[in-house]
Coordinates of N, CA and C in Angstrom, one line a residue:
X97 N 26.3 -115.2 176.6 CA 27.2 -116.0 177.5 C 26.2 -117.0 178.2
X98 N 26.6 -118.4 178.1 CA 26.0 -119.2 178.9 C 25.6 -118.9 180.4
X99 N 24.7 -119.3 181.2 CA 24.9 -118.9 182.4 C 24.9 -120.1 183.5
X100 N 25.6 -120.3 184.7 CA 25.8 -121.5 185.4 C 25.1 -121.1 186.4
X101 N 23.6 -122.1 186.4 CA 23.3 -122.2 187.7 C 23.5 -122.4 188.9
X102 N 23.1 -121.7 189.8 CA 23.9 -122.4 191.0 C 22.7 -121.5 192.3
X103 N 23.4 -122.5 193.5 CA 22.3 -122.2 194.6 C 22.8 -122.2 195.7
X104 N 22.7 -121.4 196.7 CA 22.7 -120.6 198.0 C 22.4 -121.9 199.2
X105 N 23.4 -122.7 199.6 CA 22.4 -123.6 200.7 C 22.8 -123.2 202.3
X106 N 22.0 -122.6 203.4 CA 22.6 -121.8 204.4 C 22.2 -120.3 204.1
X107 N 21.3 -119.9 205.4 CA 21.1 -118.2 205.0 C 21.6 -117.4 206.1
X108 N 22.5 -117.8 206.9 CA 23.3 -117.4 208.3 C 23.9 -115.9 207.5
X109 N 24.1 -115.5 208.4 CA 25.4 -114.2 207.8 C 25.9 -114.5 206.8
X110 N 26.6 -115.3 206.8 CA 27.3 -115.8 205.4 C 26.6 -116.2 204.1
X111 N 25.5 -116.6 204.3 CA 24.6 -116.5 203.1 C 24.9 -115.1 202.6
X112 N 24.0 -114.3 203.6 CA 23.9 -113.1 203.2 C 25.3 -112.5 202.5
X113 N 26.3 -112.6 203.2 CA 27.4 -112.2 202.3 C 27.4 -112.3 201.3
X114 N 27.6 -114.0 200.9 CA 28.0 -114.7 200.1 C 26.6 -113.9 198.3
X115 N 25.4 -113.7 198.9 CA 24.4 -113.1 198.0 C 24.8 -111.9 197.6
X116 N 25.3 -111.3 198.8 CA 26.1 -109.7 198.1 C 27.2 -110.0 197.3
X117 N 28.2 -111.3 197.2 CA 29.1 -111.4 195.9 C 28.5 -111.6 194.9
X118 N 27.8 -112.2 195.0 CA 26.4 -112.6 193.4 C 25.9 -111.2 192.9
X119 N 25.3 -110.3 194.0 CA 24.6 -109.4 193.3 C 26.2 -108.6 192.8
X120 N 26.7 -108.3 193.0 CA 28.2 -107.4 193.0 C 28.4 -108.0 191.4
X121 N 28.6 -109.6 191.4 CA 29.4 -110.1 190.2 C 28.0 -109.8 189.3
X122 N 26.8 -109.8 189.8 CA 25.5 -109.4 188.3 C 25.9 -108.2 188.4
X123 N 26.6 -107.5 188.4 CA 26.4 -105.7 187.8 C 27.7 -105.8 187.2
X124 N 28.2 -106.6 186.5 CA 29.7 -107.0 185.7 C 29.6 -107.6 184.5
X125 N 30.1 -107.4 183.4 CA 30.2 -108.0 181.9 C 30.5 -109.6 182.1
X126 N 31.1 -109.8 183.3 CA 32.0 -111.4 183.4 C 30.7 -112.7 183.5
X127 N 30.0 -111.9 184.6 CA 28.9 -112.4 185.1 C 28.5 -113.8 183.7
X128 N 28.5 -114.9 184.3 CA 27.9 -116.4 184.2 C 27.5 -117.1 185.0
X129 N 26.7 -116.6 186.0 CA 26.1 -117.1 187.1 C 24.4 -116.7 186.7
X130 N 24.0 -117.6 187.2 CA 22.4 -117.6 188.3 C 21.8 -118.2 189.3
X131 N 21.3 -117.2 190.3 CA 20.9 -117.7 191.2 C 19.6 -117.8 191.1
X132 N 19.5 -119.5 191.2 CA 18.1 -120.0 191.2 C 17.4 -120.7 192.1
X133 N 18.3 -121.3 193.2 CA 17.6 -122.0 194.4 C 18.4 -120.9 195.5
X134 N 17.6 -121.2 196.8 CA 18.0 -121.0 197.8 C 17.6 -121.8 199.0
X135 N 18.2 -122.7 199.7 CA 18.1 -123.8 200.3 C 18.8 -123.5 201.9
X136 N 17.9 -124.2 203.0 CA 17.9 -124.2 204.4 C 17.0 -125.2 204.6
X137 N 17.8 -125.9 205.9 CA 16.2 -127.0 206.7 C 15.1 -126.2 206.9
X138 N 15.4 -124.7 207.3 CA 14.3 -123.9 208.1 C 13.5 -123.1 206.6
X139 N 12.6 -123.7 206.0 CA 11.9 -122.6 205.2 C 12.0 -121.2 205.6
X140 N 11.8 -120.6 206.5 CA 11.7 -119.1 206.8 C 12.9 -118.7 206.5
X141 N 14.6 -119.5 207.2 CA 15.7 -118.6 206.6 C 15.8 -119.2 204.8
X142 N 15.0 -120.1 204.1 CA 15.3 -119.9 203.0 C 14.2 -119.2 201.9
X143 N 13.3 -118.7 202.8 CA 12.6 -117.4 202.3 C 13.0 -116.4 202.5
X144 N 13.5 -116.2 203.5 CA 14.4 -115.1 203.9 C 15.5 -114.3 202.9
X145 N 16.6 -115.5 202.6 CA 17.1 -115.5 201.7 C 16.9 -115.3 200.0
X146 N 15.7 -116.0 199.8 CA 15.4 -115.8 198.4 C 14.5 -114.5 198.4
X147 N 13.8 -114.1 199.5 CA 12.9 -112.4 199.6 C 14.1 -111.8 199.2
X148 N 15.7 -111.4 199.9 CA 16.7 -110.7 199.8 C 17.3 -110.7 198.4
X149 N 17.0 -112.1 197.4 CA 17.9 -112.2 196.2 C 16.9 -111.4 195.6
X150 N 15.3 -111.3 195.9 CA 14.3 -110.4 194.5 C 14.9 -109.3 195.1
X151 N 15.2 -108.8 195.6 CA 15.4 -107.0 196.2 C 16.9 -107.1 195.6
X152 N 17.6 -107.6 195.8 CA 19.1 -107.4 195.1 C 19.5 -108.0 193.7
X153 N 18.6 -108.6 193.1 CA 18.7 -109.6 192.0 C 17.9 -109.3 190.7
X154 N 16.7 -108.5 191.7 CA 15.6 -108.6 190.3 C 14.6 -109.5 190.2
X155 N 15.3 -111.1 190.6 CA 14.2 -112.4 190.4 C 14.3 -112.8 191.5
X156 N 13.3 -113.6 192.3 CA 13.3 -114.2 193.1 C 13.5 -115.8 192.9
X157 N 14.7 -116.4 193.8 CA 15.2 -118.2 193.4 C 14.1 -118.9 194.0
X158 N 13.9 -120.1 193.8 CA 13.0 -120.9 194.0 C 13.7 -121.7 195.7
X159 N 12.7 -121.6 196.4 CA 13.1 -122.4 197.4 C 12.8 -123.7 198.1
X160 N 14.3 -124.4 198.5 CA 14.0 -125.5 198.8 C 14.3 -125.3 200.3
X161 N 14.0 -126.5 201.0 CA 14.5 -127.3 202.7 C 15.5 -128.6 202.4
X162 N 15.4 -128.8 201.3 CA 16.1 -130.4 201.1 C 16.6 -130.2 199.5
X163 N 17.9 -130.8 200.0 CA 18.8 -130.5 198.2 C 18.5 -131.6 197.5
X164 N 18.3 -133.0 197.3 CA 17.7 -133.5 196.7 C 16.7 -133.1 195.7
X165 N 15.5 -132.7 196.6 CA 14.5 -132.2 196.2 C 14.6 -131.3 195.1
X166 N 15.6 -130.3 195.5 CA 16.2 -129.2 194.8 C 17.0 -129.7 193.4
X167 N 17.3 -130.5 193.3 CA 18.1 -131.0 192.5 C 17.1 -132.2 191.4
X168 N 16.4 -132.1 191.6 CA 14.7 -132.9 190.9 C 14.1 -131.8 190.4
X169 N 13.9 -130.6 191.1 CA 13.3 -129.9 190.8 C 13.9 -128.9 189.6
X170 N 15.3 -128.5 189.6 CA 15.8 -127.8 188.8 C 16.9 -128.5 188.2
X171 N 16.7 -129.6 187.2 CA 17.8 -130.8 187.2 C 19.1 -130.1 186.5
X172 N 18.7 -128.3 186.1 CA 20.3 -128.1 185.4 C 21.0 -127.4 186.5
X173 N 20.7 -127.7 187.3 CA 21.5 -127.0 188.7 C 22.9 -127.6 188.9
X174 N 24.3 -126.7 188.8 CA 24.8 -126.6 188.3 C 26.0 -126.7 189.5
X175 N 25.9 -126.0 190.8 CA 26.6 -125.8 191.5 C 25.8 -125.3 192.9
X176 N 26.3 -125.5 194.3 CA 25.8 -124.7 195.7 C 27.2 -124.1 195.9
X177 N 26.9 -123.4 196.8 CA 27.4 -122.4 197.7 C 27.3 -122.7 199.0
X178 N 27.6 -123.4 199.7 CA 27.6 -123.8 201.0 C 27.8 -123.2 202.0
X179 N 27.3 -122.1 202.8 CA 27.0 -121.5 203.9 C 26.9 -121.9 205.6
X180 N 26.4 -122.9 205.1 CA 26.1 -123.5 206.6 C 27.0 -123.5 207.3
X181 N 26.6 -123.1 208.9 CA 27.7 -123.7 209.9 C 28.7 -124.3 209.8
X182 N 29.9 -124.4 209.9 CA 30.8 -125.3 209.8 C 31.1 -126.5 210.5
X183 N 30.3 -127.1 210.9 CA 30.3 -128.0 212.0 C 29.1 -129.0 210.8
X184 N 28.3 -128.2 210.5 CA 27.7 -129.3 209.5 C 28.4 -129.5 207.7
X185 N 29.3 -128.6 207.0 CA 30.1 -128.8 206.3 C 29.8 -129.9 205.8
X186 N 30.6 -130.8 206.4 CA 31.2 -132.4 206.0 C 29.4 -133.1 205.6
X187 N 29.2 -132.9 206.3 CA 27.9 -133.2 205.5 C 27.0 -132.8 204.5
X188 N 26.7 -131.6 204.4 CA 26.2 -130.5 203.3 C 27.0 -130.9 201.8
X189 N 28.7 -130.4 202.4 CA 28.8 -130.8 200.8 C 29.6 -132.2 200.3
X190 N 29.2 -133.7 201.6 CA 29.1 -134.8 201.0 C 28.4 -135.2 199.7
X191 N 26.9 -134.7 200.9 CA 25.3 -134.3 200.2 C 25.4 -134.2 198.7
X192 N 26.1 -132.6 198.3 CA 25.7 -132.1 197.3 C 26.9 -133.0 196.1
X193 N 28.0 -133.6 196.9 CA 29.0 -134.6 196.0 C 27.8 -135.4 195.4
X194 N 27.9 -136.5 196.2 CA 26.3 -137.2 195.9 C 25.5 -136.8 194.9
X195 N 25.2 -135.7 194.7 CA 24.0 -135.6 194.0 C 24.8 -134.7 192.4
X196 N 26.1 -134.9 192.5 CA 26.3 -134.4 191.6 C 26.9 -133.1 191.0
X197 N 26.7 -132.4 192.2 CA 26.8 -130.9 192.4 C 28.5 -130.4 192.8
X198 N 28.9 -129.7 191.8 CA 29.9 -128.8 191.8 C 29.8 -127.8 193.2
X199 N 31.1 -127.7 193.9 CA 30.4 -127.2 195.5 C 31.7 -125.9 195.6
X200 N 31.2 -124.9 196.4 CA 32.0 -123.9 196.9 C 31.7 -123.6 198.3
X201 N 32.2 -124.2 198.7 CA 32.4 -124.2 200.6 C 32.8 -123.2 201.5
X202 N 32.3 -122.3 201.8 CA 32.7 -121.0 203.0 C 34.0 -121.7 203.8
X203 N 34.9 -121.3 203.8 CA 35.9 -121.8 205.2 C 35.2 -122.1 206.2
X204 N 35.8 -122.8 207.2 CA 36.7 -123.8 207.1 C 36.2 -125.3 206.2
X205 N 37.0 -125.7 205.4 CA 36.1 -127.1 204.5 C 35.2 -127.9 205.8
X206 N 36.2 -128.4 206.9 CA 35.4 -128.7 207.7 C 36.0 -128.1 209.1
X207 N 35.1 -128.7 210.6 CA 35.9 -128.0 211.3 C 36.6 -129.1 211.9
X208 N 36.7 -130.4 211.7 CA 37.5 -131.1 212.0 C 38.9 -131.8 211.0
X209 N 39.6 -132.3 211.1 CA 40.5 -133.0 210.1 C 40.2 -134.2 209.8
X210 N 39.3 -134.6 210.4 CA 38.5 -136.0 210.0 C 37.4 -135.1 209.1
X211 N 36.7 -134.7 209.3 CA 35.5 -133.8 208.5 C 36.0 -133.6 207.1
X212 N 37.6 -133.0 207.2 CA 38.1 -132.5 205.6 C 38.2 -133.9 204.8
X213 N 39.2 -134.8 205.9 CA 39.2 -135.7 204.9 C 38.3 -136.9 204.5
X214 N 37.0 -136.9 204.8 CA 36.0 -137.1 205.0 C 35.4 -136.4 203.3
X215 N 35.5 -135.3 203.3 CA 35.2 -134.6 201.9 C 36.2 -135.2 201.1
X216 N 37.2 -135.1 201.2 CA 38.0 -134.9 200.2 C 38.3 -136.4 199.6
X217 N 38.0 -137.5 200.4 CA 37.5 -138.9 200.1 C 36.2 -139.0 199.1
X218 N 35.2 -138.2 199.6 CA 34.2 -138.5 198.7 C 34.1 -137.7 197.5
X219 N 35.1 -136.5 197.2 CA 35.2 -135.8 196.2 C 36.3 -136.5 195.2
X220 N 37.5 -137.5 195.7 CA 38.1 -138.4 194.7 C 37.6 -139.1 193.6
X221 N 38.1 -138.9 192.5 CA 37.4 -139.6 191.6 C 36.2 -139.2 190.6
X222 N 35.6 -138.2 191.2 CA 34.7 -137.6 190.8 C 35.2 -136.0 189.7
X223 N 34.6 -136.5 188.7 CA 34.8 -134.8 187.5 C 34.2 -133.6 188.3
X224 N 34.0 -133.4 189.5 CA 33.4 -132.3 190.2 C 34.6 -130.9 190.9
X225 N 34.0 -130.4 190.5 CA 34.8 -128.6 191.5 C 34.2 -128.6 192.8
X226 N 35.4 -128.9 194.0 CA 35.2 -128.7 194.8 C 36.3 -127.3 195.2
X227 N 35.4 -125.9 195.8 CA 36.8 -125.2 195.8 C 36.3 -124.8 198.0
X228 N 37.6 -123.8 198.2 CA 37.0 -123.2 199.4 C 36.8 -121.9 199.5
X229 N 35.8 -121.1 199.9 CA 35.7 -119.7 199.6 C 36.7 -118.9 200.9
X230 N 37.5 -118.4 200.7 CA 38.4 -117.9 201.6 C 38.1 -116.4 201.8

């Protein structure tokens, strides 16, 4: 089975969650995922993060500070997972529209109604999966 890459951006609590659904879905037949980046401004929460995916994963993901970069670096990257605060939201997965990236967003999309529709403007038009993790 093919596998879709994808990457962790935000290592707050909800990262961490969000890495216990990953490891949970790798111990399943369904499993078409990999986690191969793990991305934060702060290097240490995204070492942090990727130290926790070798202990729950097996491999350890490659880390970035900046999605761009991340997305140079691993050009078949496939999809994020967006963690971050929700106050930064609207920007994270503008960002990752931009760059191309298939996005799954922690609630709330944003915390504003300008924020949402702010995404959902820049997600128009585009062949991309934008969903919200509820």
């Amino acid at each position: 089975m093919a596998r879709v890459s994808i990457a962790i951006v935000g290592r707050g609590g909800l990262g961490r969650r969000h890495l216990r659904g990953v490891q949970e879905f790798y111990g399943t037949d369904l499993c078409n995922i990999e986690l191969v980046a793990a991305c934060d401004l702060r290097p240490d929460n995204a070492n942090f993060l990727a130290d926790n995916a070798e202990k729950m994963l097996g491999k350890r993901p490659q880390v970035f500070t900046d999605m761009e970069k991340m997305v140079q670096a691993i050009p078949d990257l496939q999809v994020v997972d967006v963690t971050t605060d929700s106050g930064s939201h609207h920007v994270v997965v503008n960002a990752a529209l931009d760059l191309g990236l298939n996005v799954m967003c922690e609630k709330p999309l944003a915390s504003t109604i300008r924020g949402c529709n702010m995404i959902i403007e820049k997600h128009k038009g585009t062949n991309l999966i934008l969903s919200v993790s509820e």
